[in-house]
CSV table of C-alpha atoms and ligand atoms in Angstrom, one decimal:
chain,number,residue,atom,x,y,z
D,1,UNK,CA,5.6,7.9,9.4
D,2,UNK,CA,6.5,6.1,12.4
D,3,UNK,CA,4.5,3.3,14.2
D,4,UNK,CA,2.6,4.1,17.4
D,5,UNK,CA,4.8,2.6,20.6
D,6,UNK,CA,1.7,1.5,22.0
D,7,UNK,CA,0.8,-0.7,19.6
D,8,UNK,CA,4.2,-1.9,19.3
D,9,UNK,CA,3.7,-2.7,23.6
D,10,UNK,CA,0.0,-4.2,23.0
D,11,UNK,CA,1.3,-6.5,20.3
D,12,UNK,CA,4.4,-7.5,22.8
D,13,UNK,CA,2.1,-7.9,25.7
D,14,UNK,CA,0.0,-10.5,23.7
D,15,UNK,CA,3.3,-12.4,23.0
D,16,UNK,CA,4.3,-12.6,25.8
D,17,UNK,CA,1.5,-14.0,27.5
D,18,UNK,CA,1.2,-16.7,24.9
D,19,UNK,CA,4.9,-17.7,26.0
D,20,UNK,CA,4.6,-17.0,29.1
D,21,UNK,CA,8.2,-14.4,28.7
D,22,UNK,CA,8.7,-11.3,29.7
D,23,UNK,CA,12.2,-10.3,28.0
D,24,UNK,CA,11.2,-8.6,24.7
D,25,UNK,CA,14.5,-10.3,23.5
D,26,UNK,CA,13.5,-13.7,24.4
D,27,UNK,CA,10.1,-12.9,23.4
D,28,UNK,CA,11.4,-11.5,19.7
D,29,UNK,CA,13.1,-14.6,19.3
D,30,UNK,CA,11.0,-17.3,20.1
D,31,UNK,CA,8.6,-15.7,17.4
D,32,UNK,CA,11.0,-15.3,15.0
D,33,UNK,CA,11.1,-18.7,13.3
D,34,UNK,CA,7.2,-18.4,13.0
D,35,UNK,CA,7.3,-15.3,11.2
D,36,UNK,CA,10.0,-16.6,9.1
D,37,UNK,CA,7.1,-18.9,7.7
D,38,UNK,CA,4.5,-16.4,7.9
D,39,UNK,CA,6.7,-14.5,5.4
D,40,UNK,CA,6.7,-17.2,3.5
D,41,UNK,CA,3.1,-18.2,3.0
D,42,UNK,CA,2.1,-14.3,2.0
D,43,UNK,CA,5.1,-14.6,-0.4
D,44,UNK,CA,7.6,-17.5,-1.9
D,45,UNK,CA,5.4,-20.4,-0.8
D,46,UNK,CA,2.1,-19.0,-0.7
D,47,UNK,CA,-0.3,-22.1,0.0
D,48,UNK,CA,-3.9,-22.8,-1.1
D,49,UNK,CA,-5.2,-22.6,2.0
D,50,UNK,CA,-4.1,-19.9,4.5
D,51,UNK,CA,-7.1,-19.6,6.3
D,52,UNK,CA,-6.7,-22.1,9.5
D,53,UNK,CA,-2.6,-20.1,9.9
D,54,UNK,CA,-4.3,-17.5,11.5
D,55,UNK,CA,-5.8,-19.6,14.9
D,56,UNK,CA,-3.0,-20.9,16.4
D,57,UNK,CA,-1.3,-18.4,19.5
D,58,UNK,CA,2.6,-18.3,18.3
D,59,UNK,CA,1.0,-17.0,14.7
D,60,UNK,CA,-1.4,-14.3,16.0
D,61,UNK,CA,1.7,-13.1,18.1
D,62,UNK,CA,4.1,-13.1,14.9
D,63,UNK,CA,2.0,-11.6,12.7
D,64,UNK,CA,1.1,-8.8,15.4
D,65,UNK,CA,5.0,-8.4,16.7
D,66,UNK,CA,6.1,-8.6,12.8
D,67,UNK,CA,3.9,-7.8,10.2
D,68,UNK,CA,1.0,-5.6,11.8
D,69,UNK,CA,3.6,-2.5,12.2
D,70,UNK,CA,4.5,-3.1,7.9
D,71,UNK,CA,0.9,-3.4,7.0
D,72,UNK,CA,0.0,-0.2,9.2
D,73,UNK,CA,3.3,1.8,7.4
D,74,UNK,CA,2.3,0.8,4.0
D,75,UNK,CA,-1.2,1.4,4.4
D,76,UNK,CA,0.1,5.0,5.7
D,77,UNK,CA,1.9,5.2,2.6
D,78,UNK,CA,-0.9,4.5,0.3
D,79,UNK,CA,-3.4,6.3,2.6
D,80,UNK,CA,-1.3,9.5,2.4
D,81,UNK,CA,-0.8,9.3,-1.1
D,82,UNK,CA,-4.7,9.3,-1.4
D,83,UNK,CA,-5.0,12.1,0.9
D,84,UNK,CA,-2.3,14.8,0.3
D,85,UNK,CA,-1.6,13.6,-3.7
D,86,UNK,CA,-5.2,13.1,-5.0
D,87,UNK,CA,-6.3,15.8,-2.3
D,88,UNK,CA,-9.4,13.1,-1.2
D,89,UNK,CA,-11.8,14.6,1.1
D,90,UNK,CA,-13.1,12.6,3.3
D,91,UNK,CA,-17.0,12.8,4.2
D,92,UNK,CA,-17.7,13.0,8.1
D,93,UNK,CA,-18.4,11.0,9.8
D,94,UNK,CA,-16.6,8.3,7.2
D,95,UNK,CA,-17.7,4.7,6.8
D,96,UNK,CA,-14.7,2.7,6.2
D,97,UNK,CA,-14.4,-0.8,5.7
D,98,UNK,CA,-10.9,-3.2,5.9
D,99,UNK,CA,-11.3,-6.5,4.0
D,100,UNK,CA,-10.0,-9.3,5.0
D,101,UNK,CA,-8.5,-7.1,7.7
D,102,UNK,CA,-7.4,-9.6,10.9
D,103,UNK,CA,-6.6,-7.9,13.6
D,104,UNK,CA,-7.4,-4.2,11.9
D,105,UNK,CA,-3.7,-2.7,10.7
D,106,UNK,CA,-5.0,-1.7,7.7
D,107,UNK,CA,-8.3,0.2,9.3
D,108,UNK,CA,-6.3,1.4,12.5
D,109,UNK,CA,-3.3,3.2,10.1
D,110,UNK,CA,-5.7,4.5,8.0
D,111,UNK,CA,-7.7,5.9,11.1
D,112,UNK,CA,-4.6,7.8,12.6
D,113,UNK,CA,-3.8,9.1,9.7
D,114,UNK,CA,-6.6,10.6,8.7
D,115,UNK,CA,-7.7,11.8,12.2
D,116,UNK,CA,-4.2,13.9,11.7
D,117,UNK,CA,-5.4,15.5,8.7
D,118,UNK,CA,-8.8,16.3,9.9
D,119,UNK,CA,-9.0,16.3,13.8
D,120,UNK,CA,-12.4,15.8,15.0
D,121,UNK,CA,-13.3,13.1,12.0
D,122,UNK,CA,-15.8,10.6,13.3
D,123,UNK,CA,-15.8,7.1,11.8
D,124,UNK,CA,-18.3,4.3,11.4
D,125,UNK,CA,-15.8,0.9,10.7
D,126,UNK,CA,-16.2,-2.4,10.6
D,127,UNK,CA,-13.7,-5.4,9.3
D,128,UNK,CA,-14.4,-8.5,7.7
D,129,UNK,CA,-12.5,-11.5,7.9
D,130,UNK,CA,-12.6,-15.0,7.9
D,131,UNK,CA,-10.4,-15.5,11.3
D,132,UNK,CA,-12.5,-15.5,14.4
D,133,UNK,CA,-9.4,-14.8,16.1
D,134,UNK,CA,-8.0,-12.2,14.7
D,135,UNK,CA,-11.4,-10.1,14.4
D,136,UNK,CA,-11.4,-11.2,18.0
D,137,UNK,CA,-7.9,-9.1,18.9
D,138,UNK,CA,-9.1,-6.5,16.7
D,139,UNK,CA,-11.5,-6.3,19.3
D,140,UNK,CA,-9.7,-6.4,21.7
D,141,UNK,CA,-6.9,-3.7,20.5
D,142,UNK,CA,-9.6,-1.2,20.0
D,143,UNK,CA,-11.4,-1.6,23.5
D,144,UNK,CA,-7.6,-1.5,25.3
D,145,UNK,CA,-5.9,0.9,22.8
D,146,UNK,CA,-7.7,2.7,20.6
D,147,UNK,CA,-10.2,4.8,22.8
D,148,UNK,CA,-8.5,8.1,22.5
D,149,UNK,CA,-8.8,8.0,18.8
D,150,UNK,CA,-12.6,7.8,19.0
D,151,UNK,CA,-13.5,4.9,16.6
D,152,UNK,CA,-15.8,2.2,16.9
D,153,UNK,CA,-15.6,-0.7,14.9
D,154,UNK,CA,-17.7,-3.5,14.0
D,155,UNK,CA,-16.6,-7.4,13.1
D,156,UNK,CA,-18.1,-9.1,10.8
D,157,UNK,CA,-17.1,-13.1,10.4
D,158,UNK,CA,-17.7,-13.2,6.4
D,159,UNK,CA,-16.3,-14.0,3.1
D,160,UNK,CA,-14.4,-10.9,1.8
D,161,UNK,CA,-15.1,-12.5,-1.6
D,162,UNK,CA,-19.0,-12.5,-1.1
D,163,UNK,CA,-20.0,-8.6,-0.5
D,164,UNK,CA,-23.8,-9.8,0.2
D,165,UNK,CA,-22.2,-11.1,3.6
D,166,UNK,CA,-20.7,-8.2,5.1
D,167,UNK,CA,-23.6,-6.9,6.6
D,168,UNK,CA,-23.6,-3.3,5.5
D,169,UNK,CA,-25.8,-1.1,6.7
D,170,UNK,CA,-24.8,1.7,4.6
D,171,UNK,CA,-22.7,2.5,1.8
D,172,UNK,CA,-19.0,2.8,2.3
D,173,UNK,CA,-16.7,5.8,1.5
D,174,UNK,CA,-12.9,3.8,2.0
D,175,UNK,CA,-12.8,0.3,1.2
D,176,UNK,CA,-9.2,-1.0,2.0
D,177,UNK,CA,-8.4,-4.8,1.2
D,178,UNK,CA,-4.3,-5.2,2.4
D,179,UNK,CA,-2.6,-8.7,1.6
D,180,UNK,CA,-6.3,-10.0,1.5
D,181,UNK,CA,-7.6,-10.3,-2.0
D,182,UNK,CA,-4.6,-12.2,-3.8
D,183,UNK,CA,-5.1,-14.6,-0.9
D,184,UNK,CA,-8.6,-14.8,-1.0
D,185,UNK,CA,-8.7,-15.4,-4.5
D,186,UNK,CA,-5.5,-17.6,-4.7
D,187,UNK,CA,-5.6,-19.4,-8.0
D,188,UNK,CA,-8.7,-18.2,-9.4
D,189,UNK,CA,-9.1,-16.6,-12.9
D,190,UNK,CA,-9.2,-12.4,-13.0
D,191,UNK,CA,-12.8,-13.0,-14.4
D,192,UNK,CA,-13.8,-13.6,-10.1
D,193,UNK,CA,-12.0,-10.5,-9.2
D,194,UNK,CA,-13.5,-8.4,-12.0
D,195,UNK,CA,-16.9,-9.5,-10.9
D,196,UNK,CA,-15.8,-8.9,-7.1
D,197,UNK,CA,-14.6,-5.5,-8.0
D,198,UNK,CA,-18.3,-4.8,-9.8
D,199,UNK,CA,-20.2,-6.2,-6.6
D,200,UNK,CA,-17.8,-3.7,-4.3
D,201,UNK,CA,-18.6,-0.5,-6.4
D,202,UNK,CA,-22.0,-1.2,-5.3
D,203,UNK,CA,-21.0,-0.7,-1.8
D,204,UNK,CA,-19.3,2.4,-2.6
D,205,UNK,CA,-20.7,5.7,-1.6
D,206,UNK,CA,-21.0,8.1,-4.9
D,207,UNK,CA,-17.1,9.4,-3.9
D,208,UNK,CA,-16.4,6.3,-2.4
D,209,UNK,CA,-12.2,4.8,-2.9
D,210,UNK,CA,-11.1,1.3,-3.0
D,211,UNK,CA,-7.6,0.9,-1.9
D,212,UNK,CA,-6.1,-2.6,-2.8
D,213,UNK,CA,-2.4,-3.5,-1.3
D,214,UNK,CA,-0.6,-6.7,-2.2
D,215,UNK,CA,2.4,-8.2,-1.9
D,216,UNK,CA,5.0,-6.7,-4.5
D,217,UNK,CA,5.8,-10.2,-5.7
D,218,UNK,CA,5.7,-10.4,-10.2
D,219,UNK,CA,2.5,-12.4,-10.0
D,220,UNK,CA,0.7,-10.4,-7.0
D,221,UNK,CA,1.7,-6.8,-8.9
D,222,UNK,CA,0.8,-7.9,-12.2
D,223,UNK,CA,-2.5,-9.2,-11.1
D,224,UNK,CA,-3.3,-5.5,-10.0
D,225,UNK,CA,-2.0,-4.1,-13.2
D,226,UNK,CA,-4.2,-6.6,-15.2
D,227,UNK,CA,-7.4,-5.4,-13.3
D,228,UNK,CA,-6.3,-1.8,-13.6
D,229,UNK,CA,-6.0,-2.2,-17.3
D,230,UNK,CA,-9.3,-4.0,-17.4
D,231,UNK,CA,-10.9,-0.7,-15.8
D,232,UNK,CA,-9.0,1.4,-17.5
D,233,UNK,CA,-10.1,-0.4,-20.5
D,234,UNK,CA,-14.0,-1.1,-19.8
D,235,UNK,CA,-16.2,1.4,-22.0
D,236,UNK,CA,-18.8,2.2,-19.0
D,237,UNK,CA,-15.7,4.2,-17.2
D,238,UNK,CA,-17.1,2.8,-13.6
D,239,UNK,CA,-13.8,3.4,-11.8
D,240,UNK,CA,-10.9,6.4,-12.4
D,241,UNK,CA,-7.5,5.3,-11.8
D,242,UNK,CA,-6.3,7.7,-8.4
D,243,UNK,CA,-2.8,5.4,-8.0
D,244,UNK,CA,-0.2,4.2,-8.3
D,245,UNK,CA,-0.3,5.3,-12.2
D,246,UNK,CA,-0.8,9.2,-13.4
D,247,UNK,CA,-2.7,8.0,-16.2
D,248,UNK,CA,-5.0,5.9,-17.6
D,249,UNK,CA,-3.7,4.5,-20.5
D,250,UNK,CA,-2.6,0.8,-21.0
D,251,UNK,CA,0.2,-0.1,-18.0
D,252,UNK,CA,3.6,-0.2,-19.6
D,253,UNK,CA,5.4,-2.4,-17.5
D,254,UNK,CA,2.7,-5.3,-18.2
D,255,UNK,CA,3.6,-3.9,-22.0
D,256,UNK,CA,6.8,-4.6,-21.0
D,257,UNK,CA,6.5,-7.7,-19.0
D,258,UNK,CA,10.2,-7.1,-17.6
D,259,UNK,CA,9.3,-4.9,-14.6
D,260,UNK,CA,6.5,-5.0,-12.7
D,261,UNK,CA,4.8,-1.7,-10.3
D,262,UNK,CA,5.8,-2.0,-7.0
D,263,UNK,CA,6.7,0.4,-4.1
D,264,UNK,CA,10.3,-0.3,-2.2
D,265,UNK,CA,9.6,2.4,1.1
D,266,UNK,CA,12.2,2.7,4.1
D,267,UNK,CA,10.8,2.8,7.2
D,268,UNK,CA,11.8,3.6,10.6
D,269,UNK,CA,11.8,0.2,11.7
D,270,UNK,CA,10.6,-0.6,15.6
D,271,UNK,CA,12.7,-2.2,18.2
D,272,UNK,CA,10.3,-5.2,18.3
D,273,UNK,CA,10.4,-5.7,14.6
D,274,UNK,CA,14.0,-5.5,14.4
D,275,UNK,CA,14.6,-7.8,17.2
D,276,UNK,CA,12.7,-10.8,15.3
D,277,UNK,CA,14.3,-9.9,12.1
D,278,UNK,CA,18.1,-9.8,14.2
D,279,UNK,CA,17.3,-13.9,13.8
D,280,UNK,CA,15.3,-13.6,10.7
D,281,UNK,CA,17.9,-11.7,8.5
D,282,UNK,CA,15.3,-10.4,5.7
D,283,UNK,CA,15.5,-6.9,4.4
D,284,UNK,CA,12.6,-5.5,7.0
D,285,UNK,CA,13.8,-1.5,6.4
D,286,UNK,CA,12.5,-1.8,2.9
D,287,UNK,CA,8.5,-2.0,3.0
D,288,UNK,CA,8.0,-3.6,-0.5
D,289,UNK,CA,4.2,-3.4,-1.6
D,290,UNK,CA,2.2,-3.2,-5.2
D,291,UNK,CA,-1.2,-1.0,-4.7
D,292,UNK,CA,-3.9,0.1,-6.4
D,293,UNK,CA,-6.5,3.0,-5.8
D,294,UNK,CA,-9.5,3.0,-7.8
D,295,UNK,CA,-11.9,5.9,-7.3
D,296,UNK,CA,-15.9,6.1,-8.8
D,297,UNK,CA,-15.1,9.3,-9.5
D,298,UNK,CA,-12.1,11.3,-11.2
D,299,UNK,CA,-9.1,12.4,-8.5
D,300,UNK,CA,-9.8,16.0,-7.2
D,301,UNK,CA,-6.0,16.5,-8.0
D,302,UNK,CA,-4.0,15.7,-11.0
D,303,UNK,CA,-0.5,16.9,-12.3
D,304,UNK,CA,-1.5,17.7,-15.8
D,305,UNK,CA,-4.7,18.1,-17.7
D,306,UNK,CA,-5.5,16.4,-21.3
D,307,UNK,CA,-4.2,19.7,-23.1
D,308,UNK,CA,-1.0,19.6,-21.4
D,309,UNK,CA,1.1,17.6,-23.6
D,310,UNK,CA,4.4,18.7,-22.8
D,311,UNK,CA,3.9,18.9,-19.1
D,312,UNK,CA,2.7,14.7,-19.1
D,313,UNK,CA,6.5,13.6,-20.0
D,314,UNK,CA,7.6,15.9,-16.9
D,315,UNK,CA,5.0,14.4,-14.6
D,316,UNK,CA,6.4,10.7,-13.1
D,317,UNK,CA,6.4,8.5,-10.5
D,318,UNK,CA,9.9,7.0,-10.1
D,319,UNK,CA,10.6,3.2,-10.9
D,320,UNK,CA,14.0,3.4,-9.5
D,321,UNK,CA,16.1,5.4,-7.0
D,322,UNK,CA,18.6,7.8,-8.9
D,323,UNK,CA,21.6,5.8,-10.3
D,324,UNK,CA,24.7,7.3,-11.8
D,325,UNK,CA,26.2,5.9,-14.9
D,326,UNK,CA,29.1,7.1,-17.0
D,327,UNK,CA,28.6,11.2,-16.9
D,328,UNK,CA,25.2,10.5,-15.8
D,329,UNK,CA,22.8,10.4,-14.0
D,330,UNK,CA,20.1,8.1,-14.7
D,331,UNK,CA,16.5,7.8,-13.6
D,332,UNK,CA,13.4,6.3,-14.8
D,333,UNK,CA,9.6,6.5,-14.3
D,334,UNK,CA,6.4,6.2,-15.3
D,335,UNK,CA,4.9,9.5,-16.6
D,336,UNK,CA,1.3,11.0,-17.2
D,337,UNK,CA,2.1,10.1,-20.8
D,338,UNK,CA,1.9,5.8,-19.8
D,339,UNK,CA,5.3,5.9,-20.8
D,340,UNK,CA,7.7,3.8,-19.0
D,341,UNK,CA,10.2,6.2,-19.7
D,342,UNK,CA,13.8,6.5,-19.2
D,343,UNK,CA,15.4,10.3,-18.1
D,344,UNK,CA,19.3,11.6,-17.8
D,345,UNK,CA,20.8,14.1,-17.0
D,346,UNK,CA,25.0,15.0,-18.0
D,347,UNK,CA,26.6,15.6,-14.9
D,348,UNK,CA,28.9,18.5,-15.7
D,349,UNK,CA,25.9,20.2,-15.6
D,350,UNK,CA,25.1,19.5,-12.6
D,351,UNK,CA,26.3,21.8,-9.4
D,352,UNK,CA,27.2,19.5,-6.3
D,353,UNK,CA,24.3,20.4,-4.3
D,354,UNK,CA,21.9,19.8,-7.1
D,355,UNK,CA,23.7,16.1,-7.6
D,356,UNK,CA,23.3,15.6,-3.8
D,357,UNK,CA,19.4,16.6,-4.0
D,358,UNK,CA,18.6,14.4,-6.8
D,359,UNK,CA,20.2,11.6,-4.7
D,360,UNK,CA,17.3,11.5,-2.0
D,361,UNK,CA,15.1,10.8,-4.6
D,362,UNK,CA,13.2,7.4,-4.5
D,363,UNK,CA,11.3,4.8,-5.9
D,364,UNK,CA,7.7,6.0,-5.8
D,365,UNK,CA,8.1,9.6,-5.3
D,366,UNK,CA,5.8,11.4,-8.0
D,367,UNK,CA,6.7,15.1,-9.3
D,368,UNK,CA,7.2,16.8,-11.7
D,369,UNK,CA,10.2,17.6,-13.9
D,370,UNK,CA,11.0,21.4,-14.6
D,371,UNK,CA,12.3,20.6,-17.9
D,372,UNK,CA,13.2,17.8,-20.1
D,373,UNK,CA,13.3,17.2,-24.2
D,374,UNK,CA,13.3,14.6,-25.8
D,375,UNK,CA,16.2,12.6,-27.2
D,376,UNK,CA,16.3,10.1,-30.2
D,377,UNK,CA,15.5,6.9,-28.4
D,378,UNK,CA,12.0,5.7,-27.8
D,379,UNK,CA,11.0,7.5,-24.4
D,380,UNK,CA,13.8,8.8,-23.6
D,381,UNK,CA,14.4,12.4,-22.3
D,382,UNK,CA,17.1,14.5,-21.1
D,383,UNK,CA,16.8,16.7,-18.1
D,384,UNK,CA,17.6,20.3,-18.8
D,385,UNK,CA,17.0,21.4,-15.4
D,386,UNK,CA,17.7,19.7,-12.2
D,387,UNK,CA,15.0,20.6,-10.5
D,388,UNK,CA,11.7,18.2,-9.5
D,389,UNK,CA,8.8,19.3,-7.1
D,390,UNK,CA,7.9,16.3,-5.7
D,391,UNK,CA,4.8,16.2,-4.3
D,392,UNK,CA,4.0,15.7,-0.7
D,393,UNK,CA,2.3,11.4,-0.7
J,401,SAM,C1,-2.1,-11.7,5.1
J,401,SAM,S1,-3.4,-11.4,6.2
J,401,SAM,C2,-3.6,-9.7,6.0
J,401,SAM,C3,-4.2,-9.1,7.2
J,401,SAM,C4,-4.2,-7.5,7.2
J,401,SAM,N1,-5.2,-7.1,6.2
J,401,SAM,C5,-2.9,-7.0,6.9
J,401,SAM,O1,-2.6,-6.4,5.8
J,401,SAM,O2,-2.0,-7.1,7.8
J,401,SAM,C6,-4.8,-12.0,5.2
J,401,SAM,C7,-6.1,-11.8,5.9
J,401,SAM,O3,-7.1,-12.1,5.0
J,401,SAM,C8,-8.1,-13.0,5.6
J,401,SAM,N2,-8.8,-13.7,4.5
J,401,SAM,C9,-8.2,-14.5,3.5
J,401,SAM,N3,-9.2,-15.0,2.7
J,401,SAM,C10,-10.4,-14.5,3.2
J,401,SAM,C11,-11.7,-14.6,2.8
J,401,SAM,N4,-12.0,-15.4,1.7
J,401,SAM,N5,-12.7,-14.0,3.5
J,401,SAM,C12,-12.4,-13.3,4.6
J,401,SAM,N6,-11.1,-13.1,5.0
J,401,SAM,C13,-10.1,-13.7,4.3
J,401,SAM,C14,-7.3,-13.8,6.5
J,401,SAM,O4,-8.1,-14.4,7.5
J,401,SAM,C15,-6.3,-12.8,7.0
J,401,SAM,O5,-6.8,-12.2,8.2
């Protein structure tokens, strides 16, 4: 997944007319102490009130330059996932709608990628934010950039937390809400989001997907997990559970209240990005994201079925790179069981070039397991084979 280089030269083009630059190096470093507190206000220091950050010039530019390419990878990510994983059709033309979506990263990566997967896809979009200015450059990206790939979107200056606002004509089929609802609900109780999430199944088409992304921060990730358990929980079954989880039992990691569900994805990084971060010094190549896809119905694709008891300890999405202990190697993951489980496997039994392959395994890749038993400890299991299919996200 790499990001469009015209983008990348729109974004640097908008910069540098606000500093009147032309030097992509100057221009990368004059936005880099602005994105420093950008960082910080969707992260460590997130403040009540994010909402007038988004006017002034020098921010637009730093969150275009710096975060627009990481919210257009992630939502790739997540998209994908959706796409080749749960094997989502989507309806042509598509109505999809970005939440709280500024300047459109969200709607634009999702539109590329899809377009890949079905050439010739038509799409009705629209984005809602808050930000005059941002909806503005959305605006303005799509009428200088964006022609060739055929979508038109609409703006919509609304409240992503009051769905009678947004205008709709018609009922959505991919609702996306990236580093939007945690900050639109800052500080409010889950009982406003679980009502939000009722009012936004009502603008869902009958297959329609929500795709929530959020910052992979303990309190932003466990938030998610909460309101998955809550619809994983609710006896009307109104939503199915299509990611990150391959089940639908109660989340283990808020069980376990030690880790939390987060995606850690390299990237190949772009020049521009790189160049703010040579002042910036924060670990940019890792994308770090919590997500979740909710679906009103079941996901066309699963790993196992409910009769398929042994396979669901075999099916996981990995909470951890590979990591070799003493004769081991080590691994764990969330399986189709809701275990957070932990799997090993000796390493004298391991040829080199199986060792090797297990080693490009990462965090989030989901597969399945050719064989494991079970040892003595609470989920744990032993590989007896080295071999995992993972599936193409
Ligand atoms: C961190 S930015 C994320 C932008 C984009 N979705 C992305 O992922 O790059 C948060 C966006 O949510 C918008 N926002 C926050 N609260 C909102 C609200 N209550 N209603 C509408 N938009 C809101 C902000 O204006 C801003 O554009």
């Amino acid at each position: 997944m790499t990001y469009p280089q015209e983008l990348e030269a729109w974004w640097l083009a908008v910069a540098g007319r606000t500093l009147r630059l032309r030097d992509p190096k100057a221009v990368a470093q004059r936005l880099a102490e602005t994105a420093g507190k950008l960082s910080d206000a969707f992260t460590v220091s997130r403040a009540k009130n994010f909402a007038g950050g988004y006017a002034a010039p020098l921010t637009v530019a730093a969150y275009g330059n710096y975060f627009f390419p990481q919210t257009y990878i992630r939502t790739q990510f997540t998209v994908g996932e959706l796409l080749n994983f749960r094997g989502w059709t989507p309806p042509n033309p598509l109505r999809i709608l970005d939440l709280g979506g500024g300047a459109g990263a969200a709607l634009i990566a999702a539109v590329d990628l899809i377009v890949k997967k079905f050439p010739g896809m038509r799409f009705e979009a629209a984005v809602v934010d808050q930000s005059a200015t941002a909806l503005k450059l959305h605006r303005q990206l799509t009428r200088s950039e964006r022609k060739r790939h055929l979508f038109k979107s609409v703006t919509v200056s609304a409240d992503l937390t009051k769905p009678a606002a947004w205008q709709l004509t018609a009922p959505q089929d991919l609702i996306i809400a990236s580093f939007s609802l945690g900050e639109a609900f800052f500080q409010q109780p889950d009982a406003a989001v679980r009502d939000w999430l009722a009012q936004v199944r009502r603008q869902l088409s009958v297959s329609g997907v929500l795709v929530i992304l959020e910052p992979a921060l303990k309190e932003t990730a466990e938030r998610l997990e909460r309101l998955r358990d809550f619809v994983a929980n609710a006896a009307a079954r109104d939503w199915h559970i299509w990611g990150p989880c391959l089940h639908e039992k109660p989340c283990p990691l808020l069980a376990g209240q030690k880790h939390w569900c987060h995606e850690v994805r390299r990237w190949p990084v772009p020049p521009t990005v790189n160049r703010v971060n040579d002042k910036l010094r924060r670990s940019v190549w890792d994308l770090k994201h919590s997500f979740l896809i909710l679906g009103k119905t079941p996901p066309p694709l699963t790993l196992t079925n409910d009769a398929d008891i042994d396979k669901k300890a075999r099916c996981v999405r990995l909470l951890t790179p590979i990591v070799s202990g003493h004769g081991k190697l080590l691994l764990s993951g969330c399986n189709a069981d809701g275990e957070h489980a932990e799997y090993d496997i000796l390493k004298r039994q391991l040829a080199k070039p199986d060792e090797k392959k297990l080693a490009t395994l990462k965090r989030g890749d989901l597969g399945t397991l050719s064989a494991v038993k079970k040892l003595g400890g609470p989920r744990q299991y032993r590989l007896t084979s080295p071999d995992f299919t993972v599936s193409d996200a």
